[in-house]
Short mmCIF file of N, CA and C in Angstrom, two decimals:
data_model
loop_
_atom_site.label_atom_id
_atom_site.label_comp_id
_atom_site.label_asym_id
_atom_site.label_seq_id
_atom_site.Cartn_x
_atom_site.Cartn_y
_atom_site.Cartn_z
N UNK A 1 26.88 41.83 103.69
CA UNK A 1 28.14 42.55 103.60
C UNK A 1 27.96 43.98 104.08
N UNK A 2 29.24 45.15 104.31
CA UNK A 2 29.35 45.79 104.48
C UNK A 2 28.27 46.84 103.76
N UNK A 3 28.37 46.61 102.36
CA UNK A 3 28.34 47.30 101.44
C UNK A 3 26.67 47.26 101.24
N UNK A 4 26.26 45.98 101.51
CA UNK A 4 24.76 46.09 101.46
C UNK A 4 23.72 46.99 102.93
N UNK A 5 24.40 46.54 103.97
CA UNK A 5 23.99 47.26 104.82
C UNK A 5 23.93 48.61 105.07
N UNK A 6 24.85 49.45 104.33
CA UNK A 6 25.17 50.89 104.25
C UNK A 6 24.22 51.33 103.40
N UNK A 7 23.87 50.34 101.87
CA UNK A 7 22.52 50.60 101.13
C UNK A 7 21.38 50.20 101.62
N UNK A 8 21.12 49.95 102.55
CA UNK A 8 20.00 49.83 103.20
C UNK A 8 19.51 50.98 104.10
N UNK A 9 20.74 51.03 104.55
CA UNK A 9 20.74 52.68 105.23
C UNK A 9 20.50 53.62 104.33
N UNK A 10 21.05 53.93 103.35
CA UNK A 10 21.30 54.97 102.84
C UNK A 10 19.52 54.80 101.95
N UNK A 11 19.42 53.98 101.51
CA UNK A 11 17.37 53.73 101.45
C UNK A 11 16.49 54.28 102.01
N UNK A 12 16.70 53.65 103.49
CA UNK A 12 15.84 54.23 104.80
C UNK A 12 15.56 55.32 105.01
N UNK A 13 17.13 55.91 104.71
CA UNK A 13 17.07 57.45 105.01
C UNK A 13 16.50 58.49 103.80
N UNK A 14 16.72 58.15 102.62
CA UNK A 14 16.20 58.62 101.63
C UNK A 14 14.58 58.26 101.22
N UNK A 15 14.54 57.06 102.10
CA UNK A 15 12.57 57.24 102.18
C UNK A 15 12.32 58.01 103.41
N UNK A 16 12.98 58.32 104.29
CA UNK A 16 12.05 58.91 105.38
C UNK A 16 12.23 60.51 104.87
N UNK A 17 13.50 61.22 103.77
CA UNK A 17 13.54 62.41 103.45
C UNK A 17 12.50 62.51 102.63
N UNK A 18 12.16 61.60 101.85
CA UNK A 18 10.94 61.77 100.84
C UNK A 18 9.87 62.04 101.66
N UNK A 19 9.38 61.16 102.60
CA UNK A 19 8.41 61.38 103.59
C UNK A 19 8.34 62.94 103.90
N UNK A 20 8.77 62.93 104.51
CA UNK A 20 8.87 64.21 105.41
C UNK A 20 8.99 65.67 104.35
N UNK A 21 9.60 65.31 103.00
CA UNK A 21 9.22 66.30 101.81
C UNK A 21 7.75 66.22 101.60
N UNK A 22 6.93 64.88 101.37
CA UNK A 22 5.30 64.99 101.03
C UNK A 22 5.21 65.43 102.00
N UNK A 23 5.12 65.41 103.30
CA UNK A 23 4.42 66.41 104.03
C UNK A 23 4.46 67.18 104.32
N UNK A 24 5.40 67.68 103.98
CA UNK A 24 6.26 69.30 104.16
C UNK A 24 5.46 70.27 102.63
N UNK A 25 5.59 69.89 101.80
CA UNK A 25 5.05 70.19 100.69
C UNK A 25 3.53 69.80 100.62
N UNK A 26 2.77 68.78 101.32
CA UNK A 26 1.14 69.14 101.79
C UNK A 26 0.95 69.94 102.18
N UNK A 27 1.65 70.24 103.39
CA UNK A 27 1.30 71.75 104.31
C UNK A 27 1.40 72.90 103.64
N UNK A 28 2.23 73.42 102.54
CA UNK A 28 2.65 74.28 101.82
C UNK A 28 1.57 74.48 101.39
N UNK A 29 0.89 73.25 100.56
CA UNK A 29 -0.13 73.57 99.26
C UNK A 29 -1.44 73.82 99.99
N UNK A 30 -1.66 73.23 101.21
CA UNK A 30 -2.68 73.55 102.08
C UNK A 30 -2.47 75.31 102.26
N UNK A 31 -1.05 75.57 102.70
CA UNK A 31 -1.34 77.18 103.36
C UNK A 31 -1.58 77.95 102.22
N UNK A 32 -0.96 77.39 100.80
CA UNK A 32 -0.85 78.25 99.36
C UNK A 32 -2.19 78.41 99.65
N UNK A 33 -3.37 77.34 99.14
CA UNK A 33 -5.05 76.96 98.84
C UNK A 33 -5.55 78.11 99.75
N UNK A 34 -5.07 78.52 101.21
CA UNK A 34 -5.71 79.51 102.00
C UNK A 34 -4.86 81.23 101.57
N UNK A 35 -4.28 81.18 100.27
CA UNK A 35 -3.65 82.39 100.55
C UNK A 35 -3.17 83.13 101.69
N UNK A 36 -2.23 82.18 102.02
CA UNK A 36 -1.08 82.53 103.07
C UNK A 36 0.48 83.28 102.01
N UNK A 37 0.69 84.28 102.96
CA UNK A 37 1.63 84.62 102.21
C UNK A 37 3.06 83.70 101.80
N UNK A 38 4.00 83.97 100.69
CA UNK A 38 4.71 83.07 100.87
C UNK A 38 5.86 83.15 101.88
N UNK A 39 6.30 84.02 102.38
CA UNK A 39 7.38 84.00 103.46
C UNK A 39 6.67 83.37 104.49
N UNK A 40 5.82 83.16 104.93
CA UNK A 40 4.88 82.65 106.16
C UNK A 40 5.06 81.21 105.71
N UNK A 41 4.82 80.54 104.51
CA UNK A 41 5.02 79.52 104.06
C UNK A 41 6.33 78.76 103.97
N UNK A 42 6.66 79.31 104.05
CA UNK A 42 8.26 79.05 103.48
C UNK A 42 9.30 79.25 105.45
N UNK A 43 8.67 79.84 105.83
CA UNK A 43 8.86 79.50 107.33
C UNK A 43 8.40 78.51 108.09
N UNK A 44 6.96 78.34 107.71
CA UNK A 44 6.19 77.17 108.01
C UNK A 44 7.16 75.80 108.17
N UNK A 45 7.50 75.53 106.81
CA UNK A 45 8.30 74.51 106.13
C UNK A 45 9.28 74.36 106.53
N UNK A 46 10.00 75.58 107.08
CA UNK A 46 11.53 75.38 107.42
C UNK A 46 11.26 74.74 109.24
N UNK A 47 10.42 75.34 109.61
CA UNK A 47 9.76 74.67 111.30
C UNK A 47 9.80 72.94 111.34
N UNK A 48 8.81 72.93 110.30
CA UNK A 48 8.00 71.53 110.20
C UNK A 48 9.54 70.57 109.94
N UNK A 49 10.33 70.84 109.34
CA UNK A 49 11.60 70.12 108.95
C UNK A 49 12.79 70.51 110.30
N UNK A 50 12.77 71.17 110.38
CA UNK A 50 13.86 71.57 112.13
C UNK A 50 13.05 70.60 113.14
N UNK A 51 11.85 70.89 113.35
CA UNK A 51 11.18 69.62 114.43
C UNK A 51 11.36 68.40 114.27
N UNK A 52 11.21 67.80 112.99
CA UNK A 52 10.84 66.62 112.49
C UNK A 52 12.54 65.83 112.71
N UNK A 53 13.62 66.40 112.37
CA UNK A 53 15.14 66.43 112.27
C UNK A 53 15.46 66.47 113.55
N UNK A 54 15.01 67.72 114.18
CA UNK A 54 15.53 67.38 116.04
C UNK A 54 14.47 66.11 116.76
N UNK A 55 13.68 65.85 116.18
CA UNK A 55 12.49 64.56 116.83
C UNK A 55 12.77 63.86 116.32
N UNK A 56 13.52 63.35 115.43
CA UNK A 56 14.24 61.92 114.98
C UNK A 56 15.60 61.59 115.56
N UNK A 57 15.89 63.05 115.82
CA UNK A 57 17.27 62.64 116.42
C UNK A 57 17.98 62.44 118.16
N UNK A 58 16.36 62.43 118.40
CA UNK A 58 15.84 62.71 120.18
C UNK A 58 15.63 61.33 119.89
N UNK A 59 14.89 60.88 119.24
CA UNK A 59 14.55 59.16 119.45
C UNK A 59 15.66 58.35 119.35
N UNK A 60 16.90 58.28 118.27
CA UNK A 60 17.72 57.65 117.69
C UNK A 60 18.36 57.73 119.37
N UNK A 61 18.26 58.83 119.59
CA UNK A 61 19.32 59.29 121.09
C UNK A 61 18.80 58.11 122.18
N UNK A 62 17.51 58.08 122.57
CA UNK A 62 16.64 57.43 123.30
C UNK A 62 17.06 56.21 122.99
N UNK A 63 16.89 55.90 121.65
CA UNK A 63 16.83 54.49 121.50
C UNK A 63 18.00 53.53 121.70
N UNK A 64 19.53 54.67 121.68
CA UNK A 64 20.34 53.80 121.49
C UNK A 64 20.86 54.07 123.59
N UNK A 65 20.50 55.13 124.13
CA UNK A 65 20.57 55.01 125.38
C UNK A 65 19.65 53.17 125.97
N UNK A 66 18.50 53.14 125.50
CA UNK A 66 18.39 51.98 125.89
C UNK A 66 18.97 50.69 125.91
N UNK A 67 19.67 50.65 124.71
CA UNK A 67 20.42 49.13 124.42
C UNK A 67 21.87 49.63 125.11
N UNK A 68 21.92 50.52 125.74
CA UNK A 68 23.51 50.74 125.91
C UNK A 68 23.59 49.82 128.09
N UNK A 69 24.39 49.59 128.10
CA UNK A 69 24.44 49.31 129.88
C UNK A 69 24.68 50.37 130.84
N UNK A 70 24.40 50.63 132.06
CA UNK A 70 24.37 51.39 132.65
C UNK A 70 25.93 52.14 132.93
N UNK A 71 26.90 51.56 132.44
CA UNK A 71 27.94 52.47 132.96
C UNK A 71 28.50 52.98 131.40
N UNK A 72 28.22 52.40 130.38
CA UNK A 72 28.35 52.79 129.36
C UNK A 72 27.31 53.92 129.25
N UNK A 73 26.18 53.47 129.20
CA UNK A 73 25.48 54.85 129.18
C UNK A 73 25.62 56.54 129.85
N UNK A 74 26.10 55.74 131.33
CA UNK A 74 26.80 56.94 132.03
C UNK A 74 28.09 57.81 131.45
N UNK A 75 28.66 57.28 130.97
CA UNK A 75 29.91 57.79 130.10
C UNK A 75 29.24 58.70 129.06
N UNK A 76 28.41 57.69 127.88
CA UNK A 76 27.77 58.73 127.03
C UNK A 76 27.27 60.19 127.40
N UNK A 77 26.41 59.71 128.50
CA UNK A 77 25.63 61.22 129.17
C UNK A 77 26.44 62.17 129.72
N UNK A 78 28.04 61.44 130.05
CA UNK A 78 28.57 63.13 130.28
C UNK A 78 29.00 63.78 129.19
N UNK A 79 29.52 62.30 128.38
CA UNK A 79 30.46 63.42 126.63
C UNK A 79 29.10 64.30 126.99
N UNK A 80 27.93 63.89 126.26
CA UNK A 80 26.87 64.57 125.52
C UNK A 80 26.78 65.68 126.25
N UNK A 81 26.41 65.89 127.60
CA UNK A 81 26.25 66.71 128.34
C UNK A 81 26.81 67.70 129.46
N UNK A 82 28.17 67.60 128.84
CA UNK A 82 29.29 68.02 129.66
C UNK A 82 29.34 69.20 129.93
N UNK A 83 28.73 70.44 128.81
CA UNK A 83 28.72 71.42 129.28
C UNK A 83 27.31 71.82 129.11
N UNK A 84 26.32 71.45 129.47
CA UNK A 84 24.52 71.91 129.14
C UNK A 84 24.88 72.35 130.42
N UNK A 85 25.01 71.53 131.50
CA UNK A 85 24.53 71.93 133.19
C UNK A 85 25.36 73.28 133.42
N UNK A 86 27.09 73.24 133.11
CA UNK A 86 27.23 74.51 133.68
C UNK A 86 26.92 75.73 132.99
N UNK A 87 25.84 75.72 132.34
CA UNK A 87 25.45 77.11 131.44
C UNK A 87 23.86 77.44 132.15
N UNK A 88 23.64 76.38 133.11
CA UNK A 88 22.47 76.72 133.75
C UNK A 88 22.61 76.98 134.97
N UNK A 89 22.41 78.53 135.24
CA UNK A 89 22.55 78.77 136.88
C UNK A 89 22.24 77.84 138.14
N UNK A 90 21.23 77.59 137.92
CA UNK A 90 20.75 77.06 139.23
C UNK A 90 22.24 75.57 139.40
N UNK A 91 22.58 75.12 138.51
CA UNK A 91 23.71 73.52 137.89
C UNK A 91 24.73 74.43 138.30
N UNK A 92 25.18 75.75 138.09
CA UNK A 92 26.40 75.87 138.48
C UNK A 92 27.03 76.07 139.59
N UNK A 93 26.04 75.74 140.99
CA UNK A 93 26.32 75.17 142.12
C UNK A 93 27.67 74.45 142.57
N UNK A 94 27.31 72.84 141.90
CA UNK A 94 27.46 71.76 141.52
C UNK A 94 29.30 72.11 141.53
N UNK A 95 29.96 72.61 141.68
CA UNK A 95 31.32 72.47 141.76
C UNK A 95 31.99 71.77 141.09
N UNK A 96 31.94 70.74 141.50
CA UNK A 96 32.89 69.05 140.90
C UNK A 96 32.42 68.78 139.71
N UNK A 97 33.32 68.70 138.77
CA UNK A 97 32.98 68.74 137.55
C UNK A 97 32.30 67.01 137.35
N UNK A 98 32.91 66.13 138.25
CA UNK A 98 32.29 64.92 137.96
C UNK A 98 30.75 64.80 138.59
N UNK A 99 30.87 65.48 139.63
CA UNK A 99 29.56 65.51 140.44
C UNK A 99 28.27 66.12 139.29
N UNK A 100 28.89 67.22 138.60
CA UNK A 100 27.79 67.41 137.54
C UNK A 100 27.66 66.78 136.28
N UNK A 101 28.77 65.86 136.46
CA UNK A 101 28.28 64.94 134.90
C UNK A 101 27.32 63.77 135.52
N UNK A 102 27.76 63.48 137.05
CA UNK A 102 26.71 62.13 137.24
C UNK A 102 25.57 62.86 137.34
N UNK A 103 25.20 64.02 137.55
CA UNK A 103 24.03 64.56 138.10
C UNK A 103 23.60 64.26 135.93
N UNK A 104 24.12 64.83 135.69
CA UNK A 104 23.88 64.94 134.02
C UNK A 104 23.56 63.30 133.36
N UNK A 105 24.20 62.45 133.79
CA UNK A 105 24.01 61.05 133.71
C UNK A 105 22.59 60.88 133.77
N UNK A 106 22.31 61.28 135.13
CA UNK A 106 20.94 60.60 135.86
C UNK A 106 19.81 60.85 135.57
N UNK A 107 19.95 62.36 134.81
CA UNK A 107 19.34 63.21 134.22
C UNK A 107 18.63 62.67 132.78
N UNK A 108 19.58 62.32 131.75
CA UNK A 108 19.55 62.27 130.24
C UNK A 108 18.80 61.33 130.49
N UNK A 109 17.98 60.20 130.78
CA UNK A 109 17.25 59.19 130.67
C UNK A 109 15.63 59.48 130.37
N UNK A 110 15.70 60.83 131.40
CA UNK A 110 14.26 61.38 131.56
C UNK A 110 14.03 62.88 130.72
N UNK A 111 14.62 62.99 130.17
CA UNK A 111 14.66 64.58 129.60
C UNK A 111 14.70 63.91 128.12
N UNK A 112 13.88 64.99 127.66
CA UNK A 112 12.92 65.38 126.07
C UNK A 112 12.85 66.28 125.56
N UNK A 113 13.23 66.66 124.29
CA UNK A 113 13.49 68.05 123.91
C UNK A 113 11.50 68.68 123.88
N UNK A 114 11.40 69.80 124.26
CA UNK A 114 10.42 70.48 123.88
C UNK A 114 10.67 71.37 123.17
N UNK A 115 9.32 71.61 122.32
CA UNK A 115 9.63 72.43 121.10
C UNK A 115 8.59 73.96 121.49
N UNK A 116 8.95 74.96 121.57
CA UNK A 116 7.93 76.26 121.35
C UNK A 116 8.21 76.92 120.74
#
């Protein structure tokens, strides 16, 4: 049923928050053990959880681009990316607003968030 599948979800997701709390809170007690200050710590933590949240949500992205078909997918990649290209000089060439969503299409398949 509806109702079971949503608790299954709602499981999943509350074990992978637990997860990602033990290790978020290892790292802590590791930097505490080295007398690291606590604002350094407490930044640490807030990193380790922004990565972990944008890298789950880069895969979910990935993953569901794969099961999707190619013209469906193309659709997705412009909602998503409709305005990334014209905020990047070198993209704002590109004129035709459709010309830069297929360019944006062709694009999203191979692009990965990096983190620095």
């Amino acid at each position: 049923t509806l109702v079971g599948e949503l608790q299954e979800i709602f499981v999943a997701l509350n074990k992978h928050a637990k997860e990602i709390d033990s290790q978020v809170e290892g790292v802590a007690s590791f930097l505490m053990s080295h007398r690291v200050p606590h604002h350094i710590v407490l930044k640490v933590k807030h990193w380790i959880r922004y990565q972990v949240n944008n890298k789950h949500a880069d895969t979910q992205l990935q993953m569901i681009m794969e099961y999707l078909p190619e013209g469906l997918r193309d659709n997705l990649a412009r909602k998503l990316n409709s305005s990334m290209f014209s905020k990047i000089f070198i993209f704002t060439r590109i004129h035709d607003i459709m010309e830069r969503a297929d360019f944006a299409a062709q694009l999203l398949p191979l692009m990965h968030t990096q983190y620095f």
